[in-house]
PDB file of C-alpha atoms and ligand atoms in Angstrom:
ATOM      1  CA  UNK A   1     -55.828  38.878 129.075  1.00 57.00           C
ATOM      2  CA  UNK A   2     -57.680  39.120 132.394  1.00 48.00           C
ATOM      3  CA  UNK A   3     -61.276  37.995 132.420  1.00 61.00           C
ATOM      4  CA  UNK A   4     -62.010  37.464 136.077  1.00 61.00           C
ATOM      5  CA  UNK A   5     -65.113  38.422 138.036  1.00 70.00           C
ATOM      6  CA  UNK A   6     -64.319  41.741 139.799  1.00 74.00           C
ATOM      7  CA  UNK A   7     -64.556  41.665 143.624  1.00 72.00           C
ATOM      8  CA  UNK A   8     -68.154  41.469 144.787  1.00 77.00           C
ATOM      9  CA  UNK A   9     -69.502  40.728 141.299  1.00 79.00           C
ATOM     10  CA  UNK A  10     -71.242  37.530 140.194  1.00 91.00           C
ATOM     11  CA  UNK A  11     -69.056  34.606 139.127  1.00 94.00           C
ATOM     12  CA  UNK A  12     -70.495  34.683 135.594  1.00 96.00           C
ATOM     13  CA  UNK A  13     -69.421  38.300 134.924  1.00 97.00           C
ATOM     14  CA  UNK A  14     -65.891  38.740 133.565  1.00 97.00           C
ATOM     15  CA  UNK A  15     -64.029  42.014 133.188  1.00 97.00           C
ATOM     16  CA  UNK A  16     -61.669  41.957 130.195  1.00 97.00           C
ATOM     17  CA  UNK A  17     -59.102  44.346 131.529  1.00 94.00           C
ATOM     18  CA  UNK A  18     -55.844  44.204 129.549  1.00 95.00           C
ATOM     19  CA  UNK A  19     -54.008  47.354 128.332  1.00 96.00           C
ATOM     20  CA  UNK A  20     -55.100  46.905 124.704  1.00 96.00           C
ATOM     21  CA  UNK A  21     -58.801  46.671 125.507  1.00 97.00           C
ATOM     22  CA  UNK A  22     -58.477  49.653 127.884  1.00 97.00           C
ATOM     23  CA  UNK A  23     -56.833  51.579 125.026  1.00 98.00           C
ATOM     24  CA  UNK A  24     -59.654  50.735 122.586  1.00 98.00           C
ATOM     25  CA  UNK A  25     -62.210  51.668 125.218  1.00 98.00           C
ATOM     26  CA  UNK A  26     -60.522  55.059 125.715  1.00 98.00           C
ATOM     27  CA  UNK A  27     -61.074  55.786 122.003  1.00 98.00           C
ATOM     28  CA  UNK A  28     -64.728  54.711 122.255  1.00 98.00           C
ATOM     29  CA  UNK A  29     -65.450  56.773 125.366  1.00 98.00           C
ATOM     30  CA  UNK A  30     -63.968  60.005 123.962  1.00 98.00           C
ATOM     31  CA  UNK A  31     -66.726  62.254 122.598  1.00 98.00           C
ATOM     32  CA  UNK A  32     -64.260  63.650 120.025  1.00 98.00           C
ATOM     33  CA  UNK A  33     -63.846  60.269 118.277  1.00 98.00           C
ATOM     34  CA  UNK A  34     -65.493  60.529 114.848  1.00 97.00           C
ATOM     35  CA  UNK A  35     -67.677  57.742 113.437  1.00 97.00           C
ATOM     36  CA  UNK A  36     -65.037  55.968 111.249  1.00 97.00           C
ATOM     37  CA  UNK A  37     -62.547  55.734 114.162  1.00 98.00           C
ATOM     38  CA  UNK A  38     -65.326  54.761 116.574  1.00 98.00           C
ATOM     39  CA  UNK A  39     -66.405  51.952 114.247  1.00 98.00           C
ATOM     40  CA  UNK A  40     -62.831  50.734 113.850  1.00 98.00           C
ATOM     41  CA  UNK A  41     -62.151  50.735 117.605  1.00 98.00           C
ATOM     42  CA  UNK A  42     -65.397  48.826 118.227  1.00 98.00           C
ATOM     43  CA  UNK A  43     -64.402  46.208 115.659  1.00 98.00           C
ATOM     44  CA  UNK A  44     -60.952  45.789 117.232  1.00 98.00           C
ATOM     45  CA  UNK A  45     -62.340  45.606 120.762  1.00 98.00           C
ATOM     46  CA  UNK A  46     -64.840  42.962 119.622  1.00 98.00           C
ATOM     47  CA  UNK A  47     -61.960  40.822 118.415  1.00 97.00           C
ATOM     48  CA  UNK A  48     -60.344  40.928 121.867  1.00 97.00           C
ATOM     49  CA  UNK A  49     -63.652  40.305 123.646  1.00 98.00           C
ATOM     50  CA  UNK A  50     -64.661  37.389 121.447  1.00 97.00           C
ATOM     51  CA  UNK A  51     -61.291  35.745 122.171  1.00 96.00           C
ATOM     52  CA  UNK A  52     -62.095  36.069 125.893  1.00 96.00           C
ATOM     53  CA  UNK A  53     -65.593  34.686 125.359  1.00 95.00           C
ATOM     54  CA  UNK A  54     -64.186  31.536 123.767  1.00 93.00           C
ATOM     55  CA  UNK A  55     -62.331  30.753 127.027  1.00 91.00           C
ATOM     56  CA  UNK A  56     -64.949  28.313 128.209  1.00 92.00           C
ATOM     57  CA  UNK A  57     -65.711  26.649 124.868  1.00 94.00           C
ATOM     58  CA  UNK A  58     -65.279  22.889 125.205  1.00 94.00           C
ATOM     59  CA  UNK A  59     -62.772  21.326 122.817  1.00 96.00           C
ATOM     60  CA  UNK A  60     -62.346  17.805 121.493  1.00 97.00           C
ATOM     61  CA  UNK A  61     -59.244  15.887 120.512  1.00 97.00           C
ATOM     62  CA  UNK A  62     -58.704  15.365 116.805  1.00 97.00           C
ATOM     63  CA  UNK A  63     -56.086  13.162 115.139  1.00 98.00           C
ATOM     64  CA  UNK A  64     -54.189  14.853 112.332  1.00 98.00           C
ATOM     65  CA  UNK A  65     -50.865  14.582 110.561  1.00 98.00           C
ATOM     66  CA  UNK A  66     -48.349  17.387 110.764  1.00 98.00           C
ATOM     67  CA  UNK A  67     -45.933  17.431 107.786  1.00 98.00           C
ATOM     68  CA  UNK A  68     -43.744  15.179 109.974  1.00 98.00           C
ATOM     69  CA  UNK A  69     -45.845  12.850 112.144  1.00 98.00           C
ATOM     70  CA  UNK A  70     -49.374  11.957 113.234  1.00 98.00           C
ATOM     71  CA  UNK A  71     -50.445  13.903 116.352  1.00 98.00           C
ATOM     72  CA  UNK A  72     -53.438  14.864 118.474  1.00 98.00           C
ATOM     73  CA  UNK A  73     -54.735  18.447 118.381  1.00 98.00           C
ATOM     74  CA  UNK A  74     -57.713  20.230 119.921  1.00 97.00           C
ATOM     75  CA  UNK A  75     -60.619  21.707 118.060  1.00 95.00           C
ATOM     76  CA  UNK A  76     -63.676  23.617 119.347  1.00 95.00           C
ATOM     77  CA  UNK A  77     -66.262  20.879 119.679  1.00 93.00           C
ATOM     78  CA  UNK A  78     -69.317  22.595 118.157  1.00 94.00           C
ATOM     79  CA  UNK A  79     -69.981  25.211 115.485  1.00 96.00           C
ATOM     80  CA  UNK A  80     -70.285  28.825 116.669  1.00 97.00           C
ATOM     81  CA  UNK A  81     -73.252  31.112 116.052  1.00 98.00           C
ATOM     82  CA  UNK A  82     -72.705  34.852 116.507  1.00 98.00           C
ATOM     83  CA  UNK A  83     -75.837  36.835 117.358  1.00 98.00           C
ATOM     84  CA  UNK A  84     -75.520  40.627 117.104  1.00 98.00           C
ATOM     85  CA  UNK A  85     -78.308  42.537 118.853  1.00 97.00           C
ATOM     86  CA  UNK A  86     -79.411  45.099 116.266  1.00 95.00           C
ATOM     87  CA  UNK A  87     -78.394  47.582 115.613  1.00 94.00           C
ATOM     88  CA  UNK A  88     -75.326  48.420 117.735  1.00 97.00           C
ATOM     89  CA  UNK A  89     -74.276  44.745 117.917  1.00 98.00           C
ATOM     90  CA  UNK A  90     -73.528  44.884 114.181  1.00 98.00           C
ATOM     91  CA  UNK A  91     -70.554  47.075 115.070  1.00 98.00           C
ATOM     92  CA  UNK A  92     -68.963  44.048 116.739  1.00 98.00           C
ATOM     93  CA  UNK A  93     -69.754  41.521 114.004  1.00 98.00           C
ATOM     94  CA  UNK A  94     -66.803  42.036 111.653  1.00 98.00           C
ATOM     95  CA  UNK A  95     -64.336  41.857 114.556  1.00 98.00           C
ATOM     96  CA  UNK A  96     -65.904  38.638 115.826  1.00 98.00           C
ATOM     97  CA  UNK A  97     -65.954  37.133 112.310  1.00 98.00           C
ATOM     98  CA  UNK A  98     -62.264  38.010 111.855  1.00 97.00           C
ATOM     99  CA  UNK A  99     -61.540  35.495 114.609  1.00 96.00           C
ATOM    100  CA  UNK A 100     -64.363  33.027 113.878  1.00 96.00           C
ATOM    101  CA  UNK A 101     -64.724  33.228 110.078  1.00 97.00           C
ATOM    102  CA  UNK A 102     -66.780  30.032 109.803  1.00 96.00           C
ATOM    103  CA  UNK A 103     -69.364  31.183 112.341  1.00 97.00           C
ATOM    104  CA  UNK A 104     -73.041  31.217 111.448  1.00 98.00           C
ATOM    105  CA  UNK A 105     -74.722  34.572 112.104  1.00 98.00           C
ATOM    106  CA  UNK A 106     -78.189  34.997 113.634  1.00 98.00           C
ATOM    107  CA  UNK A 107     -79.890  38.341 114.260  1.00 97.00           C
ATOM    108  CA  UNK A 108     -81.918  39.739 117.152  1.00 96.00           C
ATOM    109  CA  UNK A 109     -83.654  43.027 116.395  1.00 95.00           C
ATOM    110  CA  UNK A 110     -84.524  44.864 119.599  1.00 90.00           C
ATOM    111  CA  UNK A 111     -84.921  48.533 120.324  1.00 86.00           C
ATOM    112  CA  UNK A 112     -85.377  50.205 123.663  1.00 81.00           C
ATOM    113  CA  UNK A 113     -88.544  52.253 123.841  1.00 86.00           C
ATOM    114  CA  UNK A 114     -87.198  55.744 124.582  1.00 81.00           C
ATOM    115  CA  UNK A 115     -89.996  56.492 127.077  1.00 86.00           C
ATOM    116  CA  UNK A 116     -90.038  53.265 129.064  1.00 87.00           C
ATOM    117  CA  UNK A 117     -86.514  51.863 128.360  1.00 80.00           C
ATOM    118  CA  UNK A 118     -88.259  48.500 127.735  1.00 88.00           C
ATOM    119  CA  UNK A 119     -86.981  46.365 124.806  1.00 89.00           C
ATOM    120  CA  UNK A 120     -89.290  45.959 121.800  1.00 92.00           C
ATOM    121  CA  UNK A 121     -88.587  43.026 119.437  1.00 93.00           C
ATOM    122  CA  UNK A 122     -88.801  43.877 115.709  1.00 95.00           C
ATOM    123  CA  UNK A 123     -86.758  41.235 113.870  1.00 96.00           C
ATOM    124  CA  UNK A 124     -85.487  37.751 114.730  1.00 96.00           C
ATOM    125  CA  UNK A 125     -83.584  35.482 112.360  1.00 97.00           C
ATOM    126  CA  UNK A 126     -81.775  32.540 113.998  1.00 97.00           C
ATOM    127  CA  UNK A 127     -80.557  29.201 112.644  1.00 96.00           C
ATOM    128  CA  UNK A 128     -83.214  26.492 113.146  1.00 93.00           C
ATOM    129  CA  UNK A 129     -80.875  24.098 114.939  1.00 96.00           C
ATOM    130  CA  UNK A 130     -79.543  26.710 117.385  1.00 97.00           C
ATOM    131  CA  UNK A 131     -79.235  24.033 120.116  1.00 97.00           C
ATOM    132  CA  UNK A 132     -76.250  22.586 118.237  1.00 97.00           C
ATOM    133  CA  UNK A 133     -74.189  25.781 118.436  1.00 98.00           C
ATOM    134  CA  UNK A 134     -72.029  27.619 120.904  1.00 97.00           C
ATOM    135  CA  UNK A 135     -73.774  31.004 120.799  1.00 98.00           C
ATOM    136  CA  UNK A 136     -71.951  34.315 121.319  1.00 98.00           C
ATOM    137  CA  UNK A 137     -74.196  37.373 121.667  1.00 98.00           C
ATOM    138  CA  UNK A 138     -72.764  40.728 120.623  1.00 98.00           C
ATOM    139  CA  UNK A 139     -74.025  44.009 122.100  1.00 98.00           C
ATOM    140  CA  UNK A 140     -71.728  46.948 122.925  1.00 98.00           C
ATOM    141  CA  UNK A 141     -73.980  48.221 125.741  1.00 97.00           C
ATOM    142  CA  UNK A 142     -75.447  46.396 128.728  1.00 97.00           C
ATOM    143  CA  UNK A 143     -77.465  49.112 130.510  1.00 96.00           C
ATOM    144  CA  UNK A 144     -80.598  48.009 132.393  1.00 94.00           C
ATOM    145  CA  UNK A 145     -80.110  44.492 131.004  1.00 95.00           C
ATOM    146  CA  UNK A 146     -83.637  44.454 129.546  1.00 94.00           C
ATOM    147  CA  UNK A 147     -82.560  43.930 125.909  1.00 94.00           C
ATOM    148  CA  UNK A 148     -80.032  41.256 126.790  1.00 96.00           C
ATOM    149  CA  UNK A 149     -82.329  39.368 129.110  1.00 96.00           C
ATOM    150  CA  UNK A 150     -85.052  39.342 126.418  1.00 95.00           C
ATOM    151  CA  UNK A 151     -82.456  38.130 123.876  1.00 96.00           C
ATOM    152  CA  UNK A 152     -81.322  35.305 126.157  1.00 97.00           C
ATOM    153  CA  UNK A 153     -84.931  34.288 126.918  1.00 96.00           C
ATOM    154  CA  UNK A 154     -85.642  34.128 123.182  1.00 96.00           C
ATOM    155  CA  UNK A 155     -82.497  32.107 122.440  1.00 97.00           C
ATOM    156  CA  UNK A 156     -83.312  29.657 125.238  1.00 97.00           C
ATOM    157  CA  UNK A 157     -86.884  29.346 123.915  1.00 96.00           C
ATOM    158  CA  UNK A 158     -85.361  28.415 120.538  1.00 96.00           C
ATOM    159  CA  UNK A 159     -83.186  25.748 122.224  1.00 97.00           C
ATOM    160  CA  UNK A 160     -79.801  27.417 122.769  1.00 97.00           C
ATOM    161  CA  UNK A 161     -77.932  26.082 125.795  1.00 96.00           C
ATOM    162  CA  UNK A 162     -74.280  27.269 125.590  1.00 97.00           C
ATOM    163  CA  UNK A 163     -74.185  31.073 125.523  1.00 97.00           C
ATOM    164  CA  UNK A 164     -71.693  33.853 126.209  1.00 98.00           C
ATOM    165  CA  UNK A 165     -72.143  37.594 125.696  1.00 98.00           C
ATOM    166  CA  UNK A 166     -69.663  40.357 124.880  1.00 98.00           C
ATOM    167  CA  UNK A 167     -69.994  44.049 125.697  1.00 98.00           C
ATOM    168  CA  UNK A 168     -67.818  47.140 125.420  1.00 98.00           C
ATOM    169  CA  UNK A 169     -69.430  48.660 128.530  1.00 98.00           C
ATOM    170  CA  UNK A 170     -71.684  47.120 131.158  1.00 98.00           C
ATOM    171  CA  UNK A 171     -73.444  48.984 133.961  1.00 97.00           C
ATOM    172  CA  UNK A 172     -73.655  47.604 137.499  1.00 95.00           C
ATOM    173  CA  UNK A 173     -77.475  47.375 137.637  1.00 95.00           C
ATOM    174  CA  UNK A 174     -77.693  45.530 134.300  1.00 96.00           C
ATOM    175  CA  UNK A 175     -74.918  43.144 135.300  1.00 97.00           C
ATOM    176  CA  UNK A 176     -76.687  42.259 138.553  1.00 96.00           C
ATOM    177  CA  UNK A 177     -79.903  41.625 136.636  1.00 96.00           C
ATOM    178  CA  UNK A 178     -78.635  39.458 133.771  1.00 97.00           C
ATOM    179  CA  UNK A 179     -76.260  37.470 135.974  1.00 97.00           C
ATOM    180  CA  UNK A 180     -79.114  36.660 138.377  1.00 96.00           C
ATOM    181  CA  UNK A 181     -81.652  35.874 135.641  1.00 97.00           C
ATOM    182  CA  UNK A 182     -79.185  33.863 133.542  1.00 98.00           C
ATOM    183  CA  UNK A 183     -76.667  32.186 135.900  1.00 97.00           C
ATOM    184  CA  UNK A 184     -75.866  29.641 133.152  1.00 97.00           C
ATOM    185  CA  UNK A 185     -74.595  32.359 130.768  1.00 98.00           C
ATOM    186  CA  UNK A 186     -71.200  34.123 130.957  1.00 97.00           C
ATOM    187  CA  UNK A 187     -70.802  37.860 130.307  1.00 98.00           C
ATOM    188  CA  UNK A 188     -67.548  39.518 129.162  1.00 98.00           C
ATOM    189  CA  UNK A 189     -67.149  43.293 129.198  1.00 98.00           C
ATOM    190  CA  UNK A 190     -64.248  45.710 128.750  1.00 98.00           C
ATOM    191  CA  UNK A 191     -65.732  48.012 131.409  1.00 97.00           C
ATOM    192  CA  UNK A 192     -67.991  47.899 134.425  1.00 97.00           C
ATOM    193  CA  UNK A 193     -69.529  51.359 134.879  1.00 97.00           C
ATOM    194  CA  UNK A 194     -71.209  52.249 138.149  1.00 94.00           C
ATOM    195  CA  UNK A 195     -74.576  53.656 137.203  1.00 94.00           C
ATOM    196  CA  UNK A 196     -77.344  54.693 134.829  1.00 96.00           C
ATOM    197  CA  UNK A 197     -78.706  58.213 134.455  1.00 95.00           C
ATOM    198  CA  UNK A 198     -82.397  59.167 134.485  1.00 93.00           C
ATOM    199  CA  UNK A 199     -82.729  58.076 130.826  1.00 90.00           C
ATOM    200  CA  UNK A 200     -81.149  54.670 131.527  1.00 92.00           C
ATOM    201  CA  UNK A 201     -77.911  55.697 129.771  1.00 95.00           C
ATOM    202  CA  UNK A 202     -74.676  54.234 131.144  1.00 97.00           C
ATOM    203  CA  UNK A 203     -72.521  56.739 133.095  1.00 97.00           C
ATOM    204  CA  UNK A 204     -69.736  57.516 132.250  1.00 97.00           C
ATOM    205  CA  UNK A 205     -70.417  55.164 129.305  1.00 97.00           C
ATOM    206  CA  UNK A 206     -69.705  56.137 125.717  1.00 98.00           C
ATOM    207  CA  UNK A 207     -73.003  57.657 124.615  1.00 96.00           C
ATOM    208  CA  UNK A 208     -75.392  55.886 122.248  1.00 96.00           C
ATOM    209  CA  UNK A 209     -73.279  53.206 120.557  1.00 97.00           C
ATOM    210  CA  UNK A 210     -75.715  52.710 117.653  1.00 96.00           C
ATOM    211  CA  UNK A 211     -75.828  56.410 116.857  1.00 97.00           C
ATOM    212  CA  UNK A 212     -72.037  56.774 117.082  1.00 98.00           C
ATOM    213  CA  UNK A 213     -71.452  53.695 114.890  1.00 98.00           C
ATOM    214  CA  UNK A 214     -73.851  54.764 112.176  1.00 96.00           C
ATOM    215  CA  UNK A 215     -73.627  58.563 112.354  1.00 94.00           C
ATOM    216  CA  UNK A 216     -77.257  59.106 113.364  1.00 94.00           C
ATOM    217  CA  UNK A 217     -76.399  61.569 116.119  1.00 84.00           C
TER     218      UNK A 217
HETATM  219  C1  PRP B   1     -78.919  49.913 123.055  1.00 85.95           C
HETATM  220  C2  PRP B   1     -77.809  48.886 123.186  1.00 85.95           C
HETATM  221  C3  PRP B   1     -78.488  47.711 123.814  1.00 85.95           C
HETATM  222  C4  PRP B   1     -79.521  48.349 124.686  1.00 85.95           C
HETATM  223  C5  PRP B   1     -79.016  48.364 126.092  1.00 85.95           C
HETATM  224  O1  PRP B   1     -79.639  49.680 121.909  1.00 85.95           O
HETATM  225  O2  PRP B   1     -77.155  48.591 121.999  1.00 85.95           O
HETATM  226  O3  PRP B   1     -79.082  46.830 122.882  1.00 85.95           O
HETATM  227  O4  PRP B   1     -79.700  49.701 124.227  1.00 85.95           O
HETATM  228  O5  PRP B   1     -79.984  48.828 126.956  1.00 85.95           O
HETATM  229  P1  PRP B   1     -80.677  47.935 128.051  1.00 85.95           P
HETATM  230  O6  PRP B   1     -79.614  47.112 128.697  1.00 85.95           O
HETATM  231  O7  PRP B   1     -81.256  48.960 128.997  1.00 85.95           O
HETATM  232  O8  PRP B   1     -81.748  47.120 127.401  1.00 85.95           O
HETATM  233  P2  PRP B   1     -80.827  50.655 121.406  1.00 85.95           P
HETATM  234  O9  PRP B   1     -82.128  50.216 121.968  1.00 85.95           O
HETATM  235  O10 PRP B   1     -80.421  52.071 121.667  1.00 85.95           O
HETATM  236  O11 PRP B   1     -80.911  50.358 119.857  1.00 85.95           O
HETATM  237  P3  PRP B   1     -79.826  50.555 118.681  1.00 85.95           P
HETATM  238  O12 PRP B   1     -78.755  49.528 118.905  1.00 85.95           O
HETATM  239  O13 PRP B   1     -80.651  50.275 117.478  1.00 85.95           O
HETATM  240  O14 PRP B   1     -79.302  51.960 118.733  1.00 85.95           O
END
């Protein structure tokens, strides 16, 4: 699985660019993909992306016994908190939980105002001791970066320090913004699209992820 910064992109942006994630992305981008298949592909892509996002998680040595002998093994050194950005981020939650079943789940409710493209917060529910967790933020779309930057500001305000984010598609302008505003956070995306249209939609993108996940087209 490749998760390197593409040429000319910030060091904290990682393109997850293996054949399987490209295949899942092809299903998501296709306008003919119906909601059940779209939802399934998003879940499967989230599983791949969350594996990439655990790359930098510190581990600690633990002494255990195999059925034969005592030995040292490695274990992720802090609990994980998954934070889907409502509502489209929920489409990545089951995939992420398949790989991290013991994770705590926090919620960030944000919606882009359709006129201004600015994020509006409507629901926040995070664990109180968020500073003790490795936090992975789930949001299929990184467009202008406004929603994600507001999410990261909020999480930092609450005490989070170790954070990574996963996205199905990220747009160049949003990547530049969040990487500059949050150089301490790492971003993993299955695609880096070049631009936004006049409505701040990612082009070529995959449309409105929330609407396609939940059939509200
Ligand atoms: C979408 C998407 C991101 C945000 C990206 O959510 O899931 O959260 O827009 O845009 P930005 O980078 O310009 O902030 P939306 O506001 O459409 O809400 P939804 O998930 O409820 O559909």
